[in-house]
C-alpha cells in the first residue's frame, strides 16, 4: 500500500527538469525538486501488505486521509492566524524529524536523485525511517526542503502512516547536526491525485524557510493495487 520511489511500487513521479539540478547546486537558495514517488515500488508493497494483513486476520483499514478543508488540493490558508515566520538558519544536515501530534520520531537519511530524475527511497525494511532530499535546501534554511517517508511497508504501517490526520497549527521539529532544532508550524495538509500533482505549488521557493512532508495517499485503488495520489503537509519555520 505504498507509493514510493524505488523499483518495486509506484510512487510520486518526482522528476527534476533538465538542467535544473545543476542550477540548484550553483545557487544558495535552491528551488525544490519536481518529484512524486515512482509508482512501481508502491504497487508491489501495496499488494504485499494486503496479503500480509489478510493472512494475519487484520484487513487493512488504510491510512487516514485529509478531509474537509484539507482535501483535494485545498488548504486551510486564511482560516487561522499564521504563526510569524522565523529567520533562516545556516545550512546543516537534518538528523531526525518528529511530529508529536501523530507520535512520529524518525531518523533521517540523505536521499539522492536517481538517473531518471526521481528521488530514491529509504529502505523498505525499516518502518521508522524517513529521508530528506540532500540536493535541496536543508530544513530551516531559506527555500523549500523535502522530507519523504513511507506510508506503509510490507510488514505494516510505516513512519508517515498517520500524516493525513494532521491539521494546521500542529508542529514539526527537525533536529540538525549543528545541535539546533528547526521548529515548523503546519499551514496546510493537502491530498493530490497523481495525474494532477501541482509541482509548482508544492516545490515553489517562497522566499522563506518552508518544509514539505510527503507520503502516498489519496485513496487506494483496489483494482490496480496502488494509492491514487499523495498527501503533502506544508509548514513554515516559526522557531529555532
PDB file of C-alpha atoms in Angstrom:
ATOM      1  CA  UNK A   1       0.000   0.000   0.000  1.00  0.00           C
ATOM      2  CA  UNK A   2       2.711   2.371  -0.804  1.00  0.00           C
ATOM      3  CA  UNK A   3       3.685   4.815  -3.446  1.00  0.00           C
ATOM      4  CA  UNK A   4       7.350   5.181  -3.015  1.00  0.00           C
ATOM      5  CA  UNK A   5      10.425   5.737  -5.036  1.00  0.00           C
ATOM      6  CA  UNK A   6      12.248   2.552  -5.774  1.00  0.00           C
ATOM      7  CA  UNK A   7      11.964  -0.202  -8.272  1.00  0.00           C
ATOM      8  CA  UNK A   8       9.047  -2.032  -6.694  1.00  0.00           C
ATOM      9  CA  UNK A   9       5.991   0.131  -6.274  1.00  0.00           C
ATOM     10  CA  UNK A  10       4.520   3.165  -7.971  1.00  0.00           C
ATOM     11  CA  UNK A  11       5.290   6.371  -6.223  1.00  0.00           C
ATOM     12  CA  UNK A  12       5.123  10.063  -6.990  1.00  0.00           C
ATOM     13  CA  UNK A  13       6.885  10.944 -10.182  1.00  0.00           C
ATOM     14  CA  UNK A  14       9.309  13.452  -8.753  1.00  0.00           C
ATOM     15  CA  UNK A  15      11.462  14.464 -11.665  1.00  0.00           C
ATOM     16  CA  UNK A  16      13.923  17.335 -11.974  1.00  0.00           C
ATOM     17  CA  UNK A  17      13.544  19.368 -15.174  1.00  0.00           C
ATOM     18  CA  UNK A  18      16.551  19.097 -17.464  1.00  0.00           C
ATOM     19  CA  UNK A  19      19.336  21.420 -16.385  1.00  0.00           C
ATOM     20  CA  UNK A  20      17.577  22.424 -13.195  1.00  0.00           C
ATOM     21  CA  UNK A  21      19.622  20.299 -10.792  1.00  0.00           C
ATOM     22  CA  UNK A  22      22.846  21.991 -11.869  1.00  0.00           C
ATOM     23  CA  UNK A  23      21.258  25.383 -11.380  1.00  0.00           C
ATOM     24  CA  UNK A  24      20.143  24.465  -7.843  1.00  0.00           C
ATOM     25  CA  UNK A  25      23.633  23.311  -6.917  1.00  0.00           C
ATOM     26  CA  UNK A  26      25.004  26.666  -8.065  1.00  0.00           C
ATOM     27  CA  UNK A  27      22.646  28.830  -6.006  1.00  0.00           C
ATOM     28  CA  UNK A  28      22.474  29.431  -2.287  1.00  0.00           C
ATOM     29  CA  UNK A  29      18.693  29.099  -2.189  1.00  0.00           C
ATOM     30  CA  UNK A  30      17.915  26.200  -4.441  1.00  0.00           C
ATOM     31  CA  UNK A  31      14.330  25.698  -5.516  1.00  0.00           C
ATOM     32  CA  UNK A  32      12.918  22.313  -4.655  1.00  0.00           C
ATOM     33  CA  UNK A  33      12.868  19.377  -6.996  1.00  0.00           C
ATOM     34  CA  UNK A  34       9.835  18.354  -9.008  1.00  0.00           C
ATOM     35  CA  UNK A  35       9.116  14.898  -7.824  1.00  0.00           C
ATOM     36  CA  UNK A  36       6.488  12.470  -6.978  1.00  0.00           C
ATOM     37  CA  UNK A  37       7.154   8.963  -5.785  1.00  0.00           C
ATOM     38  CA  UNK A  38       7.856   6.490  -8.624  1.00  0.00           C
ATOM     39  CA  UNK A  39       4.820   4.208  -8.872  1.00  0.00           C
ATOM     40  CA  UNK A  40       6.471   0.784  -9.195  1.00  0.00           C
ATOM     41  CA  UNK A  41       7.520   0.420  -5.549  1.00  0.00           C
ATOM     42  CA  UNK A  42       4.135   1.371  -4.135  1.00  0.00           C
ATOM     43  CA  UNK A  43       2.382  -1.128  -6.367  1.00  0.00           C
ATOM     44  CA  UNK A  44       4.351  -4.124  -5.097  1.00  0.00           C
ATOM     45  CA  UNK A  45       4.429  -3.027  -1.470  1.00  0.00           C
ATOM     46  CA  UNK A  46       0.686  -2.394  -1.522  1.00  0.00           C
ATOM     47  CA  UNK A  47      -0.015  -5.893  -2.779  1.00  0.00           C
ATOM     48  CA  UNK A  48       2.384  -7.479  -0.268  1.00  0.00           C
ATOM     49  CA  UNK A  49       0.900  -5.508   2.617  1.00  0.00           C
ATOM     50  CA  UNK A  50      -2.619  -6.605   1.741  1.00  0.00           C
ATOM     51  CA  UNK A  51      -1.551 -10.254   1.600  1.00  0.00           C
ATOM     52  CA  UNK A  52       0.266  -9.996   4.941  1.00  0.00           C
ATOM     53  CA  UNK A  53      -2.627  -8.261   6.672  1.00  0.00           C
ATOM     54  CA  UNK A  54      -5.081 -10.793   5.265  1.00  0.00           C
ATOM     55  CA  UNK A  55      -3.012 -13.764   6.433  1.00  0.00           C
ATOM     56  CA  UNK A  56      -2.813 -12.460   9.979  1.00  0.00           C
ATOM     57  CA  UNK A  57      -6.535 -11.761  10.032  1.00  0.00           C
ATOM     58  CA  UNK A  58      -6.326  -7.966  10.128  1.00  0.00           C
ATOM     59  CA  UNK A  59      -7.739  -6.404   6.957  1.00  0.00           C
ATOM     60  CA  UNK A  60      -6.105  -3.018   6.329  1.00  0.00           C
ATOM     61  CA  UNK A  61      -8.294  -0.057   7.174  1.00  0.00           C
ATOM     62  CA  UNK A  62      -5.987   2.244   5.257  1.00  0.00           C
ATOM     63  CA  UNK A  63      -4.137   5.331   6.449  1.00  0.00           C
ATOM     64  CA  UNK A  64      -6.080   8.452   7.467  1.00  0.00           C
ATOM     65  CA  UNK A  65      -6.596  10.961   4.661  1.00  0.00           C
ATOM     66  CA  UNK A  66      -7.109  14.726   4.796  1.00  0.00           C
ATOM     67  CA  UNK A  67     -10.815  15.562   4.785  1.00  0.00           C
ATOM     68  CA  UNK A  68     -12.963  18.661   4.507  1.00  0.00           C
ATOM     69  CA  UNK A  69     -10.867  21.808   4.016  1.00  0.00           C
ATOM     70  CA  UNK A  70      -7.657  19.760   3.911  1.00  0.00           C
ATOM     71  CA  UNK A  71      -8.508  17.536   0.940  1.00  0.00           C
ATOM     72  CA  UNK A  72      -8.405  17.566  -2.856  1.00  0.00           C
ATOM     73  CA  UNK A  73      -5.759  20.206  -3.276  1.00  0.00           C
ATOM     74  CA  UNK A  74      -7.446  22.724  -0.991  1.00  0.00           C
ATOM     75  CA  UNK A  75      -5.900  24.106   2.148  1.00  0.00           C
ATOM     76  CA  UNK A  76      -6.826  25.972   5.278  1.00  0.00           C
ATOM     77  CA  UNK A  77      -4.787  29.075   4.466  1.00  0.00           C
ATOM     78  CA  UNK A  78      -6.681  32.120   5.687  1.00  0.00           C
ATOM     79  CA  UNK A  79      -8.849  30.296   8.256  1.00  0.00           C
ATOM     80  CA  UNK A  80      -6.356  30.634  11.141  1.00  0.00           C
ATOM     81  CA  UNK A  81      -3.840  33.223  12.117  1.00  0.00           C
ATOM     82  CA  UNK A  82      -0.452  32.154  10.798  1.00  0.00           C
ATOM     83  CA  UNK A  83       2.409  31.943  13.276  1.00  0.00           C
ATOM     84  CA  UNK A  84       5.077  34.558  12.422  1.00  0.00           C
ATOM     85  CA  UNK A  85       7.937  33.131  10.355  1.00  0.00           C
ATOM     86  CA  UNK A  86      11.391  32.803  11.908  1.00  0.00           C
ATOM     87  CA  UNK A  87      14.592  33.918  10.140  1.00  0.00           C
ATOM     88  CA  UNK A  88      16.508  31.270   8.185  1.00  0.00           C
ATOM     89  CA  UNK A  89      19.139  29.105   9.843  1.00  0.00           C
ATOM     90  CA  UNK A  90      22.557  28.363   8.380  1.00  0.00           C
ATOM     91  CA  UNK A  91      22.780  25.106   6.470  1.00  0.00           C
ATOM     92  CA  UNK A  92      23.237  21.902   8.475  1.00  0.00           C
ATOM     93  CA  UNK A  93      22.177  18.327   7.714  1.00  0.00           C
ATOM     94  CA  UNK A  94      18.990  17.184   9.468  1.00  0.00           C
ATOM     95  CA  UNK A  95      19.168  14.139  11.755  1.00  0.00           C
ATOM     96  CA  UNK A  96      15.599  13.407  12.906  1.00  0.00           C
ATOM     97  CA  UNK A  97      12.049  14.529  12.267  1.00  0.00           C
ATOM     98  CA  UNK A  98       9.401  14.488  14.962  1.00  0.00           C
ATOM     99  CA  UNK A  99       5.685  15.191  14.674  1.00  0.00           C
ATOM    100  CA  UNK A 100       4.343  14.980  18.242  1.00  0.00           C
ATOM    101  CA  UNK A 101       0.660  15.011  17.272  1.00  0.00           C
ATOM    102  CA  UNK A 102       0.994  11.643  15.483  1.00  0.00           C
ATOM    103  CA  UNK A 103       3.861  10.228  17.585  1.00  0.00           C
ATOM    104  CA  UNK A 104       6.425  10.344  14.783  1.00  0.00           C
ATOM    105  CA  UNK A 105      10.074  10.405  15.816  1.00  0.00           C
ATOM    106  CA  UNK A 106      12.147   9.089  12.937  1.00  0.00           C
ATOM    107  CA  UNK A 107      15.803   9.300  11.936  1.00  0.00           C
ATOM    108  CA  UNK A 108      16.543  10.859   8.566  1.00  0.00           C
ATOM    109  CA  UNK A 109      18.775   9.575   5.819  1.00  0.00           C
ATOM    110  CA  UNK A 110      20.018  11.583   2.855  1.00  0.00           C
ATOM    111  CA  UNK A 111      18.196  10.829  -0.399  1.00  0.00           C
ATOM    112  CA  UNK A 112      19.545  11.499  -3.870  1.00  0.00           C
ATOM    113  CA  UNK A 113      18.013  11.618  -7.309  1.00  0.00           C
ATOM    114  CA  UNK A 114      18.175   8.514  -9.455  1.00  0.00           C
ATOM    115  CA  UNK A 115      19.285   8.540 -13.084  1.00  0.00           C
ATOM    116  CA  UNK A 116      15.678   9.033 -14.207  1.00  0.00           C
ATOM    117  CA  UNK A 117      15.315  12.169 -12.096  1.00  0.00           C
ATOM    118  CA  UNK A 118      13.213  10.533  -9.393  1.00  0.00           C
ATOM    119  CA  UNK A 119      14.049  10.557  -5.731  1.00  0.00           C
ATOM    120  CA  UNK A 120      15.452   7.324  -4.338  1.00  0.00           C
ATOM    121  CA  UNK A 121      13.506   5.835  -1.438  1.00  0.00           C
ATOM    122  CA  UNK A 122      14.573   4.850   2.057  1.00  0.00           C
ATOM    123  CA  UNK A 123      14.994   1.096   2.603  1.00  0.00           C
ATOM    124  CA  UNK A 124      11.750  -0.856   2.879  1.00  0.00           C
ATOM    125  CA  UNK A 125      12.908  -2.933   5.866  1.00  0.00           C
ATOM    126  CA  UNK A 126      12.732  -0.104   8.428  1.00  0.00           C
ATOM    127  CA  UNK A 127       9.280   1.189   9.301  1.00  0.00           C
ATOM    128  CA  UNK A 128      10.628   4.101  11.341  1.00  0.00           C
ATOM    129  CA  UNK A 129      12.828   5.806   8.778  1.00  0.00           C
ATOM    130  CA  UNK A 130      12.334   8.853   6.583  1.00  0.00           C
ATOM    131  CA  UNK A 131      14.589  10.684   4.153  1.00  0.00           C
ATOM    132  CA  UNK A 132      15.361  14.226   3.115  1.00  0.00           C
ATOM    133  CA  UNK A 133      16.342  15.416  -0.334  1.00  0.00           C
ATOM    134  CA  UNK A 134      20.019  16.228   0.213  1.00  0.00           C
ATOM    135  CA  UNK A 135      20.270  18.041  -3.117  1.00  0.00           C
ATOM    136  CA  UNK A 136      17.874  20.744  -1.953  1.00  0.00           C
ATOM    137  CA  UNK A 137      17.696  23.194   0.941  1.00  0.00           C
ATOM    138  CA  UNK A 138      18.319  21.707   4.378  1.00  0.00           C
ATOM    139  CA  UNK A 139      15.347  22.091   6.757  1.00  0.00           C
ATOM    140  CA  UNK A 140      15.496  25.501   8.395  1.00  0.00           C
ATOM    141  CA  UNK A 141      17.403  27.235   5.592  1.00  0.00           C
ATOM    142  CA  UNK A 142      15.778  29.518   3.048  1.00  0.00           C
ATOM    143  CA  UNK A 143      13.822  27.568   0.484  1.00  0.00           C
ATOM    144  CA  UNK A 144      11.536  24.562   0.435  1.00  0.00           C
ATOM    145  CA  UNK A 145      13.033  21.446   1.986  1.00  0.00           C
ATOM    146  CA  UNK A 146      11.610  17.990   1.351  1.00  0.00           C
ATOM    147  CA  UNK A 147      11.192  15.113   3.796  1.00  0.00           C
ATOM    148  CA  UNK A 148       9.547  11.988   2.426  1.00  0.00           C
ATOM    149  CA  UNK A 149       8.579   8.756   4.103  1.00  0.00           C
ATOM    150  CA  UNK A 150       6.720   5.525   3.513  1.00  0.00           C
ATOM    151  CA  UNK A 151       3.066   5.287   4.467  1.00  0.00           C
ATOM    152  CA  UNK A 152       3.461   1.533   4.868  1.00  0.00           C
ATOM    153  CA  UNK A 153       5.868  -1.274   4.142  1.00  0.00           C
ATOM    154  CA  UNK A 154       5.204  -4.999   3.626  1.00  0.00           C
ATOM    155  CA  UNK A 155       5.099  -5.644   7.373  1.00  0.00           C
ATOM    156  CA  UNK A 156       2.626  -2.875   8.224  1.00  0.00           C
ATOM    157  CA  UNK A 157       2.264   0.898   8.804  1.00  0.00           C
ATOM    158  CA  UNK A 158       5.402   2.994   8.447  1.00  0.00           C
ATOM    159  CA  UNK A 159       6.614   6.348   9.767  1.00  0.00           C
ATOM    160  CA  UNK A 160       4.231   8.569   7.779  1.00  0.00           C
ATOM    161  CA  UNK A 161       1.139   6.377   8.040  1.00  0.00           C
ATOM    162  CA  UNK A 162      -0.843   8.997  10.003  1.00  0.00           C
ATOM    163  CA  UNK A 163       0.307  12.054   8.054  1.00  0.00           C
ATOM    164  CA  UNK A 164      -3.202  12.649   6.711  1.00  0.00           C
ATOM    165  CA  UNK A 165      -4.563  13.079  10.258  1.00  0.00           C
ATOM    166  CA  UNK A 166      -2.598  16.293  10.852  1.00  0.00           C
ATOM    167  CA  UNK A 167      -4.166  19.761  10.975  1.00  0.00           C
ATOM    168  CA  UNK A 168      -2.911  23.332  10.519  1.00  0.00           C
ATOM    169  CA  UNK A 169      -1.244  24.710  13.613  1.00  0.00           C
ATOM    170  CA  UNK A 170       0.379  21.426  14.625  1.00  0.00           C
ATOM    171  CA  UNK A 171       4.153  21.289  14.950  1.00  0.00           C
ATOM    172  CA  UNK A 172       7.029  19.540  13.171  1.00  0.00           C
ATOM    173  CA  UNK A 173      10.509  19.512  14.703  1.00  0.00           C
ATOM    174  CA  UNK A 174      13.706  18.732  12.807  1.00  0.00           C
ATOM    175  CA  UNK A 175      16.879  18.040  14.806  1.00  0.00           C
ATOM    176  CA  UNK A 176      20.035  19.114  12.976  1.00  0.00           C
ATOM    177  CA  UNK A 177      23.693  18.153  13.011  1.00  0.00           C
ATOM    178  CA  UNK A 178      24.685  21.588  14.381  1.00  0.00           C
ATOM    179  CA  UNK A 179      22.785  20.885  17.611  1.00  0.00           C
ATOM    180  CA  UNK A 180      19.898  23.188  16.762  1.00  0.00           C
ATOM    181  CA  UNK A 181      16.280  22.213  16.188  1.00  0.00           C
ATOM    182  CA  UNK A 182      14.162  23.767  13.448  1.00  0.00           C
ATOM    183  CA  UNK A 183      10.562  24.126  14.626  1.00  0.00           C
ATOM    184  CA  UNK A 184       7.904  24.314  11.918  1.00  0.00           C
ATOM    185  CA  UNK A 185       4.196  25.094  12.135  1.00  0.00           C
ATOM    186  CA  UNK A 186       1.844  23.326   9.721  1.00  0.00           C
ATOM    187  CA  UNK A 187      -0.016  25.587   7.295  1.00  0.00           C
ATOM    188  CA  UNK A 188      -1.952  23.049   5.232  1.00  0.00           C
ATOM    189  CA  UNK A 189      -2.482  19.362   4.619  1.00  0.00           C
ATOM    190  CA  UNK A 190      -3.404  18.553   1.037  1.00  0.00           C
ATOM    191  CA  UNK A 191      -4.051  15.423  -0.970  1.00  0.00           C
ATOM    192  CA  UNK A 192      -3.386  15.397  -4.702  1.00  0.00           C
ATOM    193  CA  UNK A 193      -4.220  12.933  -7.423  1.00  0.00           C
ATOM    194  CA  UNK A 194      -1.121  11.558  -9.120  1.00  0.00           C
ATOM    195  CA  UNK A 195      -2.241  12.877 -12.503  1.00  0.00           C
ATOM    196  CA  UNK A 196      -2.835  16.410 -11.209  1.00  0.00           C
ATOM    197  CA  UNK A 197       0.123  16.873  -8.913  1.00  0.00           C
ATOM    198  CA  UNK A 198       0.875  20.637  -8.687  1.00  0.00           C
ATOM    199  CA  UNK A 199       4.676  20.647  -8.847  1.00  0.00           C
ATOM    200  CA  UNK A 200       4.960  24.424  -8.844  1.00  0.00           C
ATOM    201  CA  UNK A 201       2.729  24.804  -5.802  1.00  0.00           C
ATOM    202  CA  UNK A 202       4.365  22.042  -3.783  1.00  0.00           C
ATOM    203  CA  UNK A 203       8.002  22.816  -4.539  1.00  0.00           C
ATOM    204  CA  UNK A 204       7.985  26.566  -5.126  1.00  0.00           C
ATOM    205  CA  UNK A 205      10.593  28.653  -3.334  1.00  0.00           C
ATOM    206  CA  UNK A 206       8.501  31.081  -1.293  1.00  0.00           C
ATOM    207  CA  UNK A 207      11.488  33.130  -0.135  1.00  0.00           C
ATOM    208  CA  UNK A 208      11.381  31.814   3.432  1.00  0.00           C
ATOM    209  CA  UNK A 209      12.251  28.511   5.167  1.00  0.00           C
ATOM    210  CA  UNK A 210       9.485  26.009   4.445  1.00  0.00           C
ATOM    211  CA  UNK A 211       9.107  22.260   4.766  1.00  0.00           C
ATOM    212  CA  UNK A 212       7.099  19.610   2.921  1.00  0.00           C
ATOM    213  CA  UNK A 213       6.345  16.189   4.365  1.00  0.00           C
ATOM    214  CA  UNK A 214       5.218  13.826   1.613  1.00  0.00           C
ATOM    215  CA  UNK A 215       3.837  10.308   1.525  1.00  0.00           C
ATOM    216  CA  UNK A 216       1.412   8.206  -0.514  1.00  0.00           C
ATOM    217  CA  UNK A 217      -2.327   8.612  -0.145  1.00  0.00           C
ATOM    218  CA  UNK A 218      -5.390   9.928  -1.899  1.00  0.00           C
ATOM    219  CA  UNK A 219      -7.355   6.701  -1.660  1.00  0.00           C
ATOM    220  CA  UNK A 220      -6.434   3.177  -2.633  1.00  0.00           C
ATOM    221  CA  UNK A 221      -7.322   1.641  -5.988  1.00  0.00           C
ATOM    222  CA  UNK A 222      -8.129  -1.985  -5.183  1.00  0.00           C
ATOM    223  CA  UNK A 223      -8.174  -2.975  -8.825  1.00  0.00           C
ATOM    224  CA  UNK A 224      -4.714  -1.564  -9.550  1.00  0.00           C
ATOM    225  CA  UNK A 225      -3.492  -2.267  -6.002  1.00  0.00           C
ATOM    226  CA  UNK A 226      -1.966   1.161  -5.575  1.00  0.00           C
ATOM    227  CA  UNK A 227      -2.537   4.527  -3.995  1.00  0.00           C
ATOM    228  CA  UNK A 228      -4.057   7.192  -6.198  1.00  0.00           C
ATOM    229  CA  UNK A 229      -2.030  10.198  -5.113  1.00  0.00           C
ATOM    230  CA  UNK A 230      -0.023  11.832  -2.381  1.00  0.00           C
ATOM    231  CA  UNK A 231      -0.538  13.551   0.949  1.00  0.00           C
ATOM    232  CA  UNK A 232       1.518  16.748   1.242  1.00  0.00           C
ATOM    233  CA  UNK A 233       1.998  18.652   4.502  1.00  0.00           C
ATOM    234  CA  UNK A 234       3.136  22.259   4.099  1.00  0.00           C
ATOM    235  CA  UNK A 235       4.830  24.035   7.020  1.00  0.00           C
ATOM    236  CA  UNK A 236       6.984  27.095   7.671  1.00  0.00           C
ATOM    237  CA  UNK A 237       9.783  27.761  10.155  1.00  0.00           C
ATOM    238  CA  UNK A 238       8.498  29.502  13.297  1.00  0.00           C
ATOM    239  CA  UNK A 239      11.259  28.908  15.853  1.00  0.00           C
ATOM    240  CA  UNK A 240      14.842  27.715  16.032  1.00  0.00           C
TER     241      UNK A 240
END
